[in-house]
Amino acid sequence: MLLDPLPIFFKPSRYWLLASVGKLLTSGTRRVEFSDFWMGDQFCSLVFTLSNLYLVVCLYVEGFNSNWRECGSVSRFWPLSFFLAVLPFLMRLIQSLKRHVDSKLNTHLINGGKYFSGIIAYLCYFIWRHKGRNHGPSFAAWCIFQTIYSFYALTWDLLMDWSILRLHVQYPLLRQQLVYTNHIYLYYFAIISNTLIRFIWILYIPARGPDIILRTFIAALFEMLRRWQWNFYRLENEHLGNVDQYRITKDVPLPYDLDDAHADDVDEDDEGSPSRKWFPQRAIRLRRQRAVEEV
């Protein structure tokens, strides 16, 4: 469906998605733009989906008539499952290093450390699963590195991606400028829910309870919901950052007023052109009105 050349099913959007994924696979060979690392962040929340792509290969090798649970992470395919799971983290790490090389900002190295710690945490998790989920050294290593990654990622979410937890602002623990001012309570809900879901991996620890595959699916579902929520405040922060650096304006006013009927009541100089003391908006408005009248 994505490769369908016919102009149906939103062909420009499908091809844009393919081009964006292609850029991710070639991370480090070109300048990293916002759409590149934003798309990479989306894939970082699809660990469950990507890690289970190997299941198709396993079913073909083992046979579709066999027990599909035998194709879990305890099989000989678990290294492939691990590689597919951490591939987005690896691409984001490369992007962070590339941005550091281009900008010389150490902030990108710190961000790259977050993805590196995520790779280590998932490595320990897959090793623990491969060894039968015993409470031994592999379990302890997984808990330690997963905790480090969770605190690392949570801190980056709140302080860098969302730029909140500011003091001396109108709304405590938020920031001075907000876009979603009609829904202030959602900011606090996002802080709490994002924190809880960052530690959803604790669901794997109890020996009793739902099946590990069901737990993994629940954790993956909550992670996708967390990322969906994260997108709104990440884009808001990016927009406000662009405003502060004068790359864009927060509000884009029209260069003319549709209901202004007094545009002709403006002084003109001897040559019939608008006076230099006018604001540019007034000059543009008058030229537009004259063009309409000529048409």
JSON list of C-alpha atoms in Angstrom, two decimals, residues 165-243:
[
{"chain": "A", "resi": 165, "resn": "LEU", "atom": "CA", "xyz": [9.15, 22.57, 35.81]},
{"chain": "A", "resi": 166, "resn": "ARG", "atom": "CA", "xyz": [10.01, 26.27, 35.85]},
{"chain": "A", "resi": 167, "resn": "LEU", "atom": "CA", "xyz": [9.84, 28.31, 39.03]},
{"chain": "A", "resi": 168, "resn": "HIS", "atom": "CA", "xyz": [8.31, 31.76, 39.48]},
{"chain": "A", "resi": 169, "resn": "VAL", "atom": "CA", "xyz": [5.78, 31.41, 36.67]},
{"chain": "A", "resi": 170, "resn": "GLN", "atom": "CA", "xyz": [2.05, 32.00, 36.57]},
{"chain": "A", "resi": 171, "resn": "TYR", "atom": "CA", "xyz": [1.23, 28.31, 36.68]},
{"chain": "A", "resi": 172, "resn": "PRO", "atom": "CA", "xyz": [3.53, 26.38, 39.07]},
{"chain": "A", "resi": 173, "resn": "LEU", "atom": "CA", "xyz": [5.91, 23.87, 37.52]},
{"chain": "A", "resi": 174, "resn": "LEU", "atom": "CA", "xyz": [5.02, 24.87, 33.96]},
{"chain": "A", "resi": 175, "resn": "ARG", "atom": "CA", "xyz": [6.63, 27.56, 31.81]},
{"chain": "A", "resi": 176, "resn": "GLN", "atom": "CA", "xyz": [6.02, 31.26, 31.28]},
{"chain": "A", "resi": 177, "resn": "GLN", "atom": "CA", "xyz": [4.55, 30.92, 27.79]},
{"chain": "A", "resi": 178, "resn": "LEU", "atom": "CA", "xyz": [1.85, 28.38, 27.06]},
{"chain": "A", "resi": 179, "resn": "VAL", "atom": "CA", "xyz": [-0.18, 27.66, 23.95]},
{"chain": "A", "resi": 180, "resn": "TYR", "atom": "CA", "xyz": [-2.93, 25.45, 25.36]},
{"chain": "A", "resi": 181, "resn": "THR", "atom": "CA", "xyz": [-4.08, 28.02, 27.89]},
{"chain": "A", "resi": 182, "resn": "ASN", "atom": "CA", "xyz": [-7.66, 26.73, 27.86]},
{"chain": "A", "resi": 183, "resn": "HIS", "atom": "CA", "xyz": [-6.57, 23.34, 29.18]},
{"chain": "A", "resi": 184, "resn": "ILE", "atom": "CA", "xyz": [-4.00, 24.04, 31.87]},
{"chain": "A", "resi": 185, "resn": "TYR", "atom": "CA", "xyz": [-4.96, 20.92, 33.82]},
{"chain": "A", "resi": 186, "resn": "LEU", "atom": "CA", "xyz": [-3.79, 18.75, 30.93]},
{"chain": "A", "resi": 187, "resn": "TYR", "atom": "CA", "xyz": [-0.21, 19.90, 31.49]},
{"chain": "A", "resi": 188, "resn": "TYR", "atom": "CA", "xyz": [-0.28, 18.48, 35.01]},
{"chain": "A", "resi": 189, "resn": "PHE", "atom": "CA", "xyz": [-1.97, 15.31, 33.80]},
{"chain": "A", "resi": 190, "resn": "ALA", "atom": "CA", "xyz": [0.77, 14.93, 31.18]},
{"chain": "A", "resi": 191, "resn": "ILE", "atom": "CA", "xyz": [3.51, 15.32, 33.80]},
{"chain": "A", "resi": 192, "resn": "ILE", "atom": "CA", "xyz": [2.01, 12.62, 36.04]},
{"chain": "A", "resi": 193, "resn": "SER", "atom": "CA", "xyz": [1.08, 10.18, 33.28]},
{"chain": "A", "resi": 194, "resn": "ASN", "atom": "CA", "xyz": [4.41, 10.60, 31.48]},
{"chain": "A", "resi": 195, "resn": "THR", "atom": "CA", "xyz": [6.25, 9.84, 34.72]},
{"chain": "A", "resi": 196, "resn": "LEU", "atom": "CA", "xyz": [4.20, 6.72, 35.44]},
{"chain": "A", "resi": 197, "resn": "ILE", "atom": "CA", "xyz": [4.48, 5.31, 31.92]},
{"chain": "A", "resi": 198, "resn": "ARG", "atom": "CA", "xyz": [8.24, 5.86, 31.87]},
{"chain": "A", "resi": 199, "resn": "PHE", "atom": "CA", "xyz": [8.35, 3.26, 34.66]},
{"chain": "A", "resi": 200, "resn": "ILE", "atom": "CA", "xyz": [5.81, 0.88, 33.13]},
{"chain": "A", "resi": 201, "resn": "TRP", "atom": "CA", "xyz": [8.58, -1.71, 32.85]},
{"chain": "A", "resi": 202, "resn": "ILE", "atom": "CA", "xyz": [7.98, -2.53, 36.54]},
{"chain": "A", "resi": 203, "resn": "LEU", "atom": "CA", "xyz": [5.00, -4.50, 35.24]},
{"chain": "A", "resi": 204, "resn": "TYR", "atom": "CA", "xyz": [7.44, -7.20, 34.08]},
{"chain": "A", "resi": 205, "resn": "ILE", "atom": "CA", "xyz": [8.91, -7.89, 37.53]},
{"chain": "A", "resi": 206, "resn": "PRO", "atom": "CA", "xyz": [6.20, -9.84, 39.42]},
{"chain": "A", "resi": 207, "resn": "ALA", "atom": "CA", "xyz": [6.52, -13.58, 38.94]},
{"chain": "A", "resi": 208, "resn": "ARG", "atom": "CA", "xyz": [2.78, -14.05, 39.18]},
{"chain": "A", "resi": 209, "resn": "GLY", "atom": "CA", "xyz": [0.16, -12.33, 37.13]},
{"chain": "A", "resi": 210, "resn": "PRO", "atom": "CA", "xyz": [-0.64, -11.98, 33.42]},
{"chain": "A", "resi": 211, "resn": "ASP", "atom": "CA", "xyz": [1.42, -13.72, 30.78]},
{"chain": "A", "resi": 212, "resn": "ILE", "atom": "CA", "xyz": [4.65, -11.93, 29.82]},
{"chain": "A", "resi": 213, "resn": "ILE", "atom": "CA", "xyz": [3.41, -11.45, 26.26]},
{"chain": "A", "resi": 214, "resn": "LEU", "atom": "CA", "xyz": [0.23, -9.79, 27.53]},
{"chain": "A", "resi": 215, "resn": "ARG", "atom": "CA", "xyz": [2.29, -7.57, 29.84]},
{"chain": "A", "resi": 216, "resn": "THR", "atom": "CA", "xyz": [4.51, -6.56, 26.94]},
{"chain": "A", "resi": 217, "resn": "PHE", "atom": "CA", "xyz": [1.49, -5.65, 24.84]},
{"chain": "A", "resi": 218, "resn": "ILE", "atom": "CA", "xyz": [0.00, -3.54, 27.67]},
{"chain": "A", "resi": 219, "resn": "ALA", "atom": "CA", "xyz": [3.31, -1.73, 28.19]},
{"chain": "A", "resi": 220, "resn": "ALA", "atom": "CA", "xyz": [3.62, -1.10, 24.45]},
{"chain": "A", "resi": 221, "resn": "LEU", "atom": "CA", "xyz": [0.08, 0.28, 24.27]},
{"chain": "A", "resi": 222, "resn": "PHE", "atom": "CA", "xyz": [0.72, 2.71, 27.12]},
{"chain": "A", "resi": 223, "resn": "GLU", "atom": "CA", "xyz": [4.02, 3.78, 25.53]},
{"chain": "A", "resi": 224, "resn": "MET", "atom": "CA", "xyz": [2.29, 4.65, 22.27]},
{"chain": "A", "resi": 225, "resn": "LEU", "atom": "CA", "xyz": [-0.29, 6.67, 24.19]},
{"chain": "A", "resi": 226, "resn": "ARG", "atom": "CA", "xyz": [2.51, 8.44, 26.05]},
{"chain": "A", "resi": 227, "resn": "ARG", "atom": "CA", "xyz": [4.21, 9.33, 22.78]},
{"chain": "A", "resi": 228, "resn": "TRP", "atom": "CA", "xyz": [0.93, 10.58, 21.32]},
{"chain": "A", "resi": 229, "resn": "GLN", "atom": "CA", "xyz": [0.57, 12.89, 24.33]},
{"chain": "A", "resi": 230, "resn": "TRP", "atom": "CA", "xyz": [4.26, 13.84, 24.22]},
{"chain": "A", "resi": 231, "resn": "ASN", "atom": "CA", "xyz": [3.93, 15.07, 20.62]},
{"chain": "A", "resi": 232, "resn": "PHE", "atom": "CA", "xyz": [1.60, 17.94, 21.50]},
{"chain": "A", "resi": 233, "resn": "TYR", "atom": "CA", "xyz": [3.88, 19.50, 24.12]},
{"chain": "A", "resi": 234, "resn": "ARG", "atom": "CA", "xyz": [7.06, 18.77, 22.17]},
{"chain": "A", "resi": 235, "resn": "LEU", "atom": "CA", "xyz": [5.73, 20.61, 19.12]},
{"chain": "A", "resi": 236, "resn": "GLU", "atom": "CA", "xyz": [4.47, 23.42, 21.35]},
{"chain": "A", "resi": 237, "resn": "ASN", "atom": "CA", "xyz": [7.93, 23.83, 22.87]},
{"chain": "A", "resi": 238, "resn": "GLU", "atom": "CA", "xyz": [9.57, 23.78, 19.44]},
{"chain": "A", "resi": 239, "resn": "HIS", "atom": "CA", "xyz": [7.19, 26.45, 18.18]},
{"chain": "A", "resi": 240, "resn": "LEU", "atom": "CA", "xyz": [7.79, 28.72, 21.16]},
{"chain": "A", "resi": 241, "resn": "GLY", "atom": "CA", "xyz": [11.54, 28.18, 20.82]},
{"chain": "A", "resi": 242, "resn": "ASN", "atom": "CA", "xyz": [11.37, 29.32, 17.21]},
{"chain": "A", "resi": 243, "resn": "VAL", "atom": "CA", "xyz": [9.43, 32.38, 18.30]}
]
